[in-house]
């Protein structure tokens, strides 16, 4: 950390309301040069709102922001960037139909001496930046063709490339592998040595204690704790965040394992899945583990009818069923909560009610007319059951916190009455309190005799919640472990195994 005690960034007494809802109440944060400062709190605590005010996306109702001792008030992210303040957003928003290099230099394109856009120069610089982060992607590839993890690394490369003095990283590791996390941390250390200040937002406790020098904790729009990182431990941090102690990080419901609900055999999909199979019983959670790119999501997409297959058989309650599309899967009581809630799970422009009832609208129709009262009653029931925090059923779902958005996705599928539930990274980017609520919900579902397949890249999570773990590598199933056999070493060994 830098020796200078002069703050690089000083935020003081910031207030912000959206209508009658007060979201920030006198919030402050001090960032020193060469410091990595964690900003912690549950979803909805106000962290992202504070950072959006810093970046000029929102306007504060009160308070001050000083950069190098000079008061600033940015009117747009571009103006913030011009002053050396950059942000990597949790919810990525790339231009999907443009190549990687154009996304990297969007709004600050390199030009030739003749004033023309220098595509060759941008490609070369993009290649250097991507190599620096260990990302083997051609700069000319369209962003649409990249995985979520690859898009995240491109966004990180963009922030690094602008030479910012302050970088806000909002959940930068939510979609990248452990190896990519190590690359990111190496880059963060280099930035710290150069005197760059980093505001680091993450729900992953182990990362906070590995990389951060200081911690500020927010709850309900206020700062409730602030200090050096070594003044905190995991338990103390969680207590500050949620306002109470949380014991038993992964509450596992022990329920009797019942009859086979789903059996899948010999599924292949060109270039993604090869002769893969899985089985899951009533009352059972089967974890699906593997490295990014192992084919876990693609395998589940095949089962749900989202991806074309060359071969494979699906049995529901021991009866072979054809699944050609998601409609077939839903008819056979299969639900799929996808990895990217923004892209494939939600209608962001729609209301909470519209999203909760989106997959089951026909059941609210009679004689070609929508039974609005029944639709509303169903939405209210699930808002209460899942404790979805919203201003009302008519609130746009895009305005909810990440954890509440995820609950809306869960509500949508639970309303369809599924017996087999596939969850792909259901706790990615949400806080410890919301995670625990989802864990408890999974326990409730299996106690009702539901069968659950859980994809998770967080090893402690998949080990803590699963009855069995199936491991994949390069599109194939490489092994299966019973609960007494669980170990990170054994899972990683299988995840790195490929037998052609």
Coordinates of C-alpha atoms in Angstrom, one line a residue:
X1 CA 0.0 0.0 0.0
X2 CA 1.2 3.5 -0.7
X3 CA 2.6 5.5 2.2
X4 CA 0.7 8.7 1.5
X5 CA -2.2 9.3 3.8
X6 CA -3.9 11.8 1.4
X7 CA -7.0 10.1 0.1
X8 CA -7.1 9.3 -3.6
X9 CA -10.9 9.2 -3.3
X10 CA -13.0 10.6 -0.5
X11 CA -16.8 10.1 -0.5
X12 CA -18.6 11.8 2.4
X13 CA -22.2 12.1 3.5
X14 CA -23.9 10.9 0.4
X15 CA -27.7 10.6 0.4
X16 CA -29.9 9.2 -2.4
X17 CA -33.6 8.5 -2.8
X18 CA -35.6 6.9 -5.6
X19 CA -39.1 8.4 -5.2
X20 CA -40.1 7.7 -1.6
X21 CA -37.5 5.0 -1.1
X22 CA -34.3 6.2 0.7
X23 CA -31.4 4.0 -0.5
X24 CA -28.4 5.9 0.8
X25 CA -28.2 7.8 4.1
X26 CA -25.1 9.7 4.7
X27 CA -22.7 7.2 3.3
X28 CA -18.9 7.7 3.0
X29 CA -15.8 5.8 1.9
X30 CA -12.1 6.8 1.8
X31 CA -9.7 5.1 -0.7
X32 CA -6.0 5.6 -0.5
X33 CA -3.6 5.3 -3.5
X34 CA -2.2 1.8 -3.8
X35 CA -5.1 0.4 -1.7
X36 CA -7.6 -2.4 -2.4
X37 CA -10.7 -1.4 -0.4
X38 CA -13.6 -3.9 -0.1
X39 CA -17.1 -2.6 -0.2
X40 CA -19.3 -5.2 1.4
X41 CA -23.0 -5.7 2.1
X42 CA -26.1 -7.7 1.1
X43 CA -27.8 -7.1 -2.2
X44 CA -29.8 -4.0 -1.8
X45 CA -27.5 -2.5 0.8
X46 CA -26.7 0.4 -1.5
X47 CA -23.2 -0.5 -2.7
X48 CA -23.9 -0.4 -6.4
X49 CA -25.9 2.8 -6.1
X50 CA -23.0 4.5 -4.3
X51 CA -20.6 3.5 -7.1
X52 CA -23.1 4.6 -9.8
X53 CA -23.2 8.0 -8.2
X54 CA -19.4 8.0 -8.3
X55 CA -19.5 7.1 -12.0
X56 CA -22.1 9.8 -12.9
X57 CA -24.8 7.3 -13.7
X58 CA -26.9 8.6 -10.8
X59 CA -27.0 12.0 -9.2
X60 CA -26.7 12.3 -5.4
X61 CA -29.2 14.2 -3.4
X62 CA -26.5 15.3 -1.0
X63 CA -22.9 14.7 0.0
X64 CA -19.5 15.3 -1.6
X65 CA -17.0 13.3 -3.7
X66 CA -13.3 14.4 -3.8
X67 CA -10.7 13.1 -6.1
X68 CA -7.1 14.0 -5.1
X69 CA -8.6 16.5 -2.7
X70 CA -10.6 18.2 -5.4
X71 CA -14.4 18.1 -5.3
X72 CA -15.9 16.4 -8.4
X73 CA -19.3 15.6 -9.6
X74 CA -19.3 13.5 -12.8
X75 CA -22.2 13.8 -15.1
X76 CA -21.5 10.6 -17.1
X77 CA -19.3 7.5 -17.0
X78 CA -17.3 9.0 -19.9
X79 CA -16.5 12.1 -17.8
X80 CA -15.5 9.9 -14.9
X81 CA -13.2 7.9 -17.2
X82 CA -11.6 11.2 -18.4
X83 CA -10.7 11.9 -14.8
X84 CA -9.2 8.4 -14.4
X85 CA -12.2 6.6 -12.7
X86 CA -13.3 3.4 -14.3
X87 CA -15.8 0.7 -13.3
X88 CA -16.2 -3.0 -14.1
X89 CA -19.9 -3.7 -13.7
X90 CA -21.2 -7.0 -12.3
X91 CA -23.9 -7.1 -15.0
X92 CA -22.0 -6.9 -18.2
X93 CA -23.4 -4.9 -21.1
X94 CA -21.1 -5.5 -24.1
X95 CA -22.1 -4.7 -27.7
X96 CA -22.6 -8.3 -28.6
X97 CA -22.5 -7.9 -32.4
X98 CA -19.2 -6.0 -32.4
X99 CA -15.8 -7.7 -32.2
X100 CA -13.8 -7.8 -29.0
X101 CA -11.3 -5.1 -30.0
X102 CA -14.1 -2.6 -30.8
X103 CA -15.7 -3.3 -27.3
X104 CA -12.3 -2.7 -25.7
X105 CA -11.9 0.7 -27.3
X106 CA -15.6 1.7 -27.4
X107 CA -15.8 5.5 -27.2
X108 CA -12.0 6.0 -27.3
X109 CA -11.1 4.5 -30.6
X110 CA -7.4 4.7 -31.8
X111 CA -6.9 6.8 -34.9
X112 CA -4.3 7.0 -37.6
X113 CA -2.4 10.2 -38.5
X114 CA -5.0 10.7 -41.2
X115 CA -7.7 10.7 -38.5
X116 CA -9.2 7.4 -39.6
X117 CA -10.1 4.7 -37.1
X118 CA -7.0 2.5 -36.6
X119 CA -8.5 -1.0 -36.6
X120 CA -5.1 -2.7 -37.0
X121 CA -3.6 -0.7 -34.1
X122 CA -6.7 -1.5 -31.9
X123 CA -6.4 -5.2 -32.7
X124 CA -2.7 -5.3 -31.8
X125 CA -3.3 -3.5 -28.5
X126 CA -6.3 -5.7 -27.8
X127 CA -4.1 -8.8 -28.3
X128 CA -1.5 -7.4 -25.9
X129 CA -4.1 -6.7 -23.2
X130 CA -5.8 -10.1 -23.6
X131 CA -2.4 -11.9 -23.5
X132 CA -1.7 -10.0 -20.3
X133 CA -4.8 -11.6 -18.7
X134 CA -4.1 -15.0 -20.2
X135 CA -7.2 -14.9 -22.4
X136 CA -6.7 -16.8 -25.7
X137 CA -9.4 -15.1 -27.7
X138 CA -9.0 -13.5 -31.1
X139 CA -9.7 -9.8 -30.9
X140 CA -11.8 -10.1 -34.1
X141 CA -14.2 -12.5 -32.6
X142 CA -17.7 -11.2 -31.9
X143 CA -18.6 -10.7 -28.2
X144 CA -21.7 -12.8 -28.8
X145 CA -19.5 -15.9 -29.4
X146 CA -17.7 -15.5 -26.0
X147 CA -18.7 -17.2 -22.8
X148 CA -19.8 -15.2 -19.8
X149 CA -16.3 -15.7 -18.2
X150 CA -14.6 -14.5 -21.4
X151 CA -16.8 -11.4 -21.6
X152 CA -15.9 -10.7 -17.9
X153 CA -12.2 -10.8 -18.7
X154 CA -12.6 -8.5 -21.7
X155 CA -14.3 -6.0 -19.4
X156 CA -11.4 -6.3 -16.9
X157 CA -9.0 -5.7 -19.7
X158 CA -10.9 -2.6 -20.8
X159 CA -10.7 -1.1 -17.3
X160 CA -7.0 -1.8 -17.1
X161 CA -6.3 -0.4 -20.5
X162 CA -7.6 3.1 -19.8
X163 CA -4.8 3.7 -17.2
X164 CA -7.4 4.6 -14.5
X165 CA -6.2 5.8 -11.1
X166 CA -9.4 4.5 -9.4
X167 CA -11.0 1.2 -10.6
X168 CA -14.3 -0.1 -9.1
X169 CA -14.6 -3.8 -9.5
X170 CA -18.1 -5.1 -8.9
X171 CA -18.1 -8.9 -8.6
X172 CA -15.2 -9.3 -11.0
X173 CA -14.8 -13.0 -10.3
X174 CA -18.4 -14.0 -10.4
X175 CA -18.1 -15.9 -13.8
X176 CA -14.4 -16.8 -14.1
X177 CA -12.3 -19.9 -13.2
X178 CA -9.9 -20.2 -10.3
X179 CA -6.9 -19.9 -12.7
X180 CA -8.4 -16.7 -14.1
X181 CA -9.0 -15.4 -10.6
X182 CA -5.3 -15.9 -9.9
X183 CA -4.5 -13.9 -13.1
X184 CA -6.8 -11.1 -12.0
X185 CA -5.2 -11.0 -8.5
X186 CA -1.8 -10.8 -10.0
X187 CA -3.0 -7.8 -12.1
X188 CA -4.5 -6.2 -9.1
X189 CA -1.2 -6.4 -7.2
X190 CA 0.5 -4.8 -10.2
X191 CA -2.0 -2.0 -10.2
X192 CA -1.6 -1.5 -6.4
X193 CA 2.2 -1.2 -6.8
X194 CA 1.6 1.5 -9.4
X195 CA -0.5 3.5 -6.9
X196 CA -3.9 2.7 -8.4
X197 CA -6.8 2.6 -5.8
X198 CA -9.3 -0.2 -6.2
X199 CA -12.8 -0.5 -4.7
X200 CA -13.5 -4.2 -4.7
X201 CA -17.1 -5.4 -4.3
X202 CA -17.5 -9.2 -3.8
X203 CA -19.6 -11.7 -1.8
X204 CA -16.7 -14.2 -1.8
X205 CA -15.2 -13.9 1.7
X206 CA -12.0 -15.8 0.9
X207 CA -11.2 -13.2 -1.9
X208 CA -11.8 -10.3 0.5
X209 CA -9.3 -11.5 3.0
X210 CA -6.7 -12.5 0.3
X211 CA -6.6 -9.3 -1.7
X212 CA -8.1 -6.4 0.3
X213 CA -6.3 -3.9 2.7
X214 CA -9.5 -2.2 4.1
X215 CA -13.2 -3.0 4.4
X216 CA -16.3 -0.9 4.5
X217 CA -19.6 -2.7 5.3
X218 CA -23.0 -1.3 4.3
X219 CA -26.4 -2.3 5.5
X220 CA -29.8 -0.7 4.5
X221 CA -28.1 2.3 2.9
X222 CA -25.7 3.2 5.8
X223 CA -22.1 2.3 6.7
X224 CA -22.2 0.0 9.7
X225 CA -18.4 -0.9 9.9
X226 CA -15.2 0.4 8.5
X227 CA -11.6 -0.5 9.1
X228 CA -8.4 -2.4 8.2
X229 CA -9.1 -5.9 6.7
X230 CA -7.2 -7.6 9.5
X231 CA -9.7 -6.2 12.1
X232 CA -12.4 -8.5 10.6
X233 CA -12.9 -12.2 10.4
X234 CA -15.6 -14.1 8.4
X235 CA -18.1 -14.3 11.3
X236 CA -17.7 -10.7 12.2
X237 CA -18.1 -9.6 8.6
X238 CA -21.3 -11.6 8.1
X239 CA -22.8 -10.3 11.3
X240 CA -22.2 -6.7 10.2
X241 CA -23.7 -7.5 6.7
X242 CA -26.9 -9.2 7.8
X243 CA -27.3 -7.7 11.3
X244 CA -27.3 -11.2 12.9
X245 CA -25.1 -14.2 13.2
X246 CA -25.5 -16.9 10.5
X247 CA -24.5 -20.4 11.6
X248 CA -24.1 -23.5 9.4
X249 CA -23.0 -22.0 6.1
X250 CA -24.6 -24.8 4.0
X251 CA -27.7 -26.0 5.7
X252 CA -28.2 -29.5 4.4
X253 CA -31.6 -31.1 4.7
X254 CA -31.3 -34.9 5.3
X255 CA -34.4 -36.4 3.6
X256 CA -35.1 -40.0 2.4
X257 CA -34.0 -40.6 -1.2
X258 CA -37.0 -41.8 -3.2
X259 CA -37.6 -43.2 -6.6
X260 CA -35.7 -42.3 -9.7
X261 CA -37.2 -39.1 -11.2
X262 CA -34.8 -38.5 -14.1
X263 CA -32.3 -40.7 -16.0
X264 CA -30.4 -39.4 -19.0
X265 CA -28.3 -41.7 -21.2
X266 CA -25.8 -41.2 -24.0
X267 CA -26.5 -37.5 -24.7
X268 CA -24.2 -36.0 -27.4
X269 CA -24.3 -32.5 -28.9
X270 CA -21.7 -31.6 -31.6
X271 CA -18.6 -29.9 -30.0
X272 CA -20.1 -29.6 -26.5
X273 CA -21.4 -32.9 -25.0
X274 CA -20.2 -36.4 -25.7
X275 CA -22.1 -39.5 -24.5
X276 CA -23.1 -37.9 -21.2
X277 CA -25.5 -39.3 -18.6
X278 CA -26.9 -38.5 -15.2
X279 CA -29.6 -39.8 -12.8
X280 CA -31.4 -38.1 -10.0
X281 CA -34.0 -39.3 -7.5
X282 CA -36.8 -37.8 -5.5
X283 CA -35.4 -36.0 -2.4
X284 CA -31.9 -35.8 -3.9
X285 CA -29.6 -33.0 -4.8
X286 CA -27.1 -34.0 -7.4
X287 CA -24.2 -31.6 -7.9
X288 CA -22.7 -31.1 -11.3
X289 CA -19.1 -30.0 -11.0
X290 CA -16.4 -29.2 -13.5
X291 CA -14.2 -26.3 -14.8
X292 CA -15.6 -23.5 -17.0
X293 CA -16.0 -25.0 -20.4
X294 CA -16.6 -28.6 -19.1
X295 CA -20.0 -28.7 -20.9
X296 CA -22.2 -28.7 -17.7
X297 CA -24.6 -26.0 -18.9
X298 CA -24.6 -27.4 -22.4
X299 CA -25.5 -30.8 -21.1
X300 CA -28.5 -29.4 -19.1
X301 CA -29.5 -27.4 -22.2
X302 CA -29.8 -30.7 -24.1
X303 CA -32.0 -32.2 -21.4
X304 CA -34.3 -29.1 -21.4
X305 CA -34.6 -29.0 -25.2
X306 CA -32.6 -25.8 -25.6
X307 CA -29.8 -27.4 -27.6
X308 CA -29.9 -29.8 -30.5
X309 CA -28.6 -33.3 -29.8
X310 CA -27.2 -36.1 -32.1
X311 CA -28.1 -38.8 -29.7
X312 CA -29.4 -39.5 -26.2
X313 CA -32.4 -40.8 -24.2
X314 CA -34.3 -39.1 -21.4
X315 CA -36.4 -41.0 -18.9
X316 CA -38.8 -39.3 -16.5
X317 CA -40.1 -41.6 -13.7
X318 CA -38.6 -44.6 -15.7
X319 CA -40.6 -43.8 -18.8
X320 CA -38.7 -42.6 -21.9
X321 CA -39.9 -39.2 -23.1
X322 CA -39.1 -37.2 -26.2
X323 CA -37.9 -33.6 -25.4
X324 CA -37.5 -31.6 -28.5
X325 CA -37.9 -28.1 -27.0
X326 CA -38.5 -26.4 -23.6
X327 CA -42.3 -26.8 -24.0
X328 CA -41.8 -30.6 -23.9
X329 CA -39.6 -30.3 -20.9
X330 CA -42.0 -28.1 -19.0
X331 CA -44.8 -30.6 -19.8
X332 CA -42.8 -33.3 -18.2
X333 CA -42.4 -31.1 -15.1
X334 CA -38.8 -30.1 -15.6
X335 CA -37.6 -26.6 -14.8
X336 CA -34.3 -25.0 -15.7
X337 CA -33.0 -21.9 -13.9
X338 CA -30.3 -20.7 -16.3
X339 CA -26.9 -19.3 -15.5
X340 CA -27.4 -15.8 -16.8
X341 CA -30.6 -14.4 -15.2
X342 CA -30.3 -11.1 -17.2
X343 CA -30.0 -12.7 -20.6
X344 CA -32.1 -15.8 -20.4
X345 CA -34.0 -15.8 -17.1
X346 CA -35.8 -12.4 -16.9
X347 CA -37.7 -9.9 -19.0
X348 CA -35.9 -6.9 -17.5
X349 CA -38.4 -4.4 -18.8
X350 CA -41.3 -6.4 -17.3
X351 CA -42.8 -6.2 -13.9
X352 CA -42.2 -8.5 -11.0
X353 CA -45.7 -10.0 -11.6
X354 CA -45.1 -10.4 -15.3
X355 CA -41.9 -12.3 -14.8
X356 CA -43.2 -14.6 -12.1
X357 CA -46.1 -15.7 -14.3
X358 CA -44.3 -15.7 -17.6
X359 CA -43.8 -19.4 -17.9
X360 CA -47.4 -20.3 -16.7
X361 CA -49.6 -17.7 -18.5
X362 CA -51.9 -20.3 -20.1
X363 CA -53.1 -21.4 -16.6
X364 CA -54.4 -17.9 -16.0
X365 CA -56.3 -17.7 -19.3
X366 CA -60.0 -18.6 -19.8
X367 CA -61.8 -18.2 -23.0
X368 CA -59.0 -16.2 -24.5
X369 CA -59.0 -13.7 -21.6
X370 CA -56.4 -13.3 -18.9
X371 CA -57.6 -13.8 -15.3
X372 CA -55.7 -10.9 -13.9
X373 CA -56.9 -11.5 -10.3
X374 CA -55.7 -15.1 -10.3
X375 CA -52.4 -14.0 -11.9
X376 CA -51.9 -11.4 -9.2
X377 CA -52.7 -13.8 -6.4
X378 CA -50.2 -16.3 -7.6
X379 CA -47.5 -13.6 -7.8
X380 CA -48.3 -12.4 -4.3
X381 CA -48.0 -15.9 -3.0
X382 CA -44.5 -16.4 -4.3
X383 CA -43.3 -12.9 -3.4
X384 CA -44.3 -13.7 0.2
X385 CA -43.0 -17.3 0.1
X386 CA -39.6 -16.4 -1.2
X387 CA -39.5 -13.0 0.6
X388 CA -38.8 -11.0 -2.5
X389 CA -38.1 -7.5 -1.6
X390 CA -39.8 -5.1 -4.1
X391 CA -41.8 -1.9 -4.1
X392 CA -44.8 -3.8 -5.4
X393 CA -45.8 -6.3 -8.1
X394 CA -45.7 -3.6 -10.7
X395 CA -42.0 -2.7 -10.1
X396 CA -39.7 -3.3 -13.1
X397 CA -37.6 -6.4 -12.3
X398 CA -34.5 -4.6 -13.6
X399 CA -34.6 -2.3 -10.5
X400 CA -34.4 -5.2 -8.0
X401 CA -31.1 -6.3 -6.4
X402 CA -29.4 -9.4 -7.9
X403 CA -30.6 -11.6 -5.1
X404 CA -34.2 -10.6 -5.5
X405 CA -34.0 -10.9 -9.3
X406 CA -32.8 -14.5 -8.7
X407 CA -35.7 -15.2 -6.4
X408 CA -38.1 -13.9 -9.2
X409 CA -36.5 -16.4 -11.6
X410 CA -37.0 -19.2 -9.0
X411 CA -40.6 -18.1 -8.4
X412 CA -41.3 -18.2 -12.1
X413 CA -40.3 -21.8 -12.3
X414 CA -41.7 -23.0 -9.0
X415 CA -45.1 -21.7 -10.1
X416 CA -45.0 -24.2 -12.9
X417 CA -45.1 -27.0 -10.3
X418 CA -41.9 -28.8 -11.4
X419 CA -40.8 -32.2 -10.1
X420 CA -37.3 -32.0 -11.5
X421 CA -35.4 -28.7 -11.0
X422 CA -32.1 -27.8 -12.7
X423 CA -30.3 -24.8 -11.2
X424 CA -27.2 -23.4 -13.1
X425 CA -25.1 -21.2 -10.8
X426 CA -28.2 -20.1 -8.7
X427 CA -26.2 -18.1 -6.2
X428 CA -23.7 -16.3 -8.5
X429 CA -23.3 -12.6 -7.6
X430 CA -25.7 -12.6 -4.6
X431 CA -25.0 -12.0 -1.0
X432 CA -24.6 -14.4 1.9
X433 CA -28.1 -13.7 3.3
X434 CA -29.8 -14.3 -0.1
X435 CA -27.6 -17.4 -0.6
X436 CA -28.8 -18.9 2.6
X437 CA -32.4 -18.3 1.7
X438 CA -31.9 -20.2 -1.6
X439 CA -30.1 -23.0 0.3
X440 CA -33.0 -23.3 2.7
X441 CA -35.4 -23.3 -0.3
X442 CA -33.5 -26.2 -1.9
X443 CA -33.9 -28.1 1.4
X444 CA -37.6 -27.4 1.3
X445 CA -37.9 -28.6 -2.3
X446 CA -36.2 -31.9 -1.7
X447 CA -38.2 -32.5 1.5
X448 CA -41.3 -32.3 -0.8
X449 CA -39.8 -35.0 -3.0
X450 CA -38.5 -32.8 -5.8
X451 CA -35.3 -33.9 -7.6
X452 CA -32.6 -31.2 -8.0
X453 CA -29.6 -30.9 -10.2
X454 CA -27.2 -28.2 -9.0
X455 CA -24.5 -26.7 -11.2
X456 CA -22.0 -24.6 -9.1
X457 CA -18.5 -23.5 -9.7
X458 CA -18.1 -22.8 -5.9
X459 CA -16.6 -26.0 -4.6
X460 CA -17.7 -25.5 -1.0
X461 CA -21.3 -24.9 -2.2
X462 CA -21.6 -28.0 -4.3
X463 CA -20.0 -30.1 -1.7
X464 CA -22.0 -28.7 1.1
X465 CA -25.4 -29.1 -0.5
X466 CA -25.2 -32.2 -2.7
X467 CA -26.0 -35.9 -1.9
X468 CA -23.9 -37.0 -4.9
X469 CA -21.6 -35.1 -7.3
X470 CA -21.2 -35.9 -11.0
X471 CA -18.1 -34.4 -12.5
X472 CA -17.6 -33.4 -16.1
X473 CA -14.6 -32.5 -18.3
X474 CA -14.5 -31.6 -22.0
X475 CA -18.2 -32.6 -22.5
X476 CA -17.9 -36.0 -20.8
X477 CA -18.8 -37.3 -17.4
X478 CA -15.5 -38.3 -15.8
X479 CA -16.7 -39.6 -12.4
X480 CA -19.3 -39.7 -9.7
X481 CA -18.8 -39.3 -6.0
X482 CA -21.1 -40.2 -3.0
X483 CA -21.2 -37.8 -0.1
X484 CA -18.7 -39.6 2.1
X485 CA -16.2 -39.5 -0.8
X486 CA -16.4 -35.7 -1.3
X487 CA -13.1 -33.8 -1.3
X488 CA -11.9 -30.8 -3.3
X489 CA -8.8 -32.8 -4.4
X490 CA -10.9 -35.7 -5.8
X491 CA -13.3 -33.3 -7.6
X492 CA -10.5 -31.3 -9.2
X493 CA -8.8 -34.6 -10.2
X494 CA -11.9 -35.7 -12.1
X495 CA -12.5 -32.2 -13.5
X496 CA -9.0 -32.3 -15.1
X497 CA -9.4 -35.8 -16.4
X498 CA -10.3 -36.7 -19.9
X499 CA -10.4 -40.2 -21.4
X500 CA -11.0 -40.2 -25.1

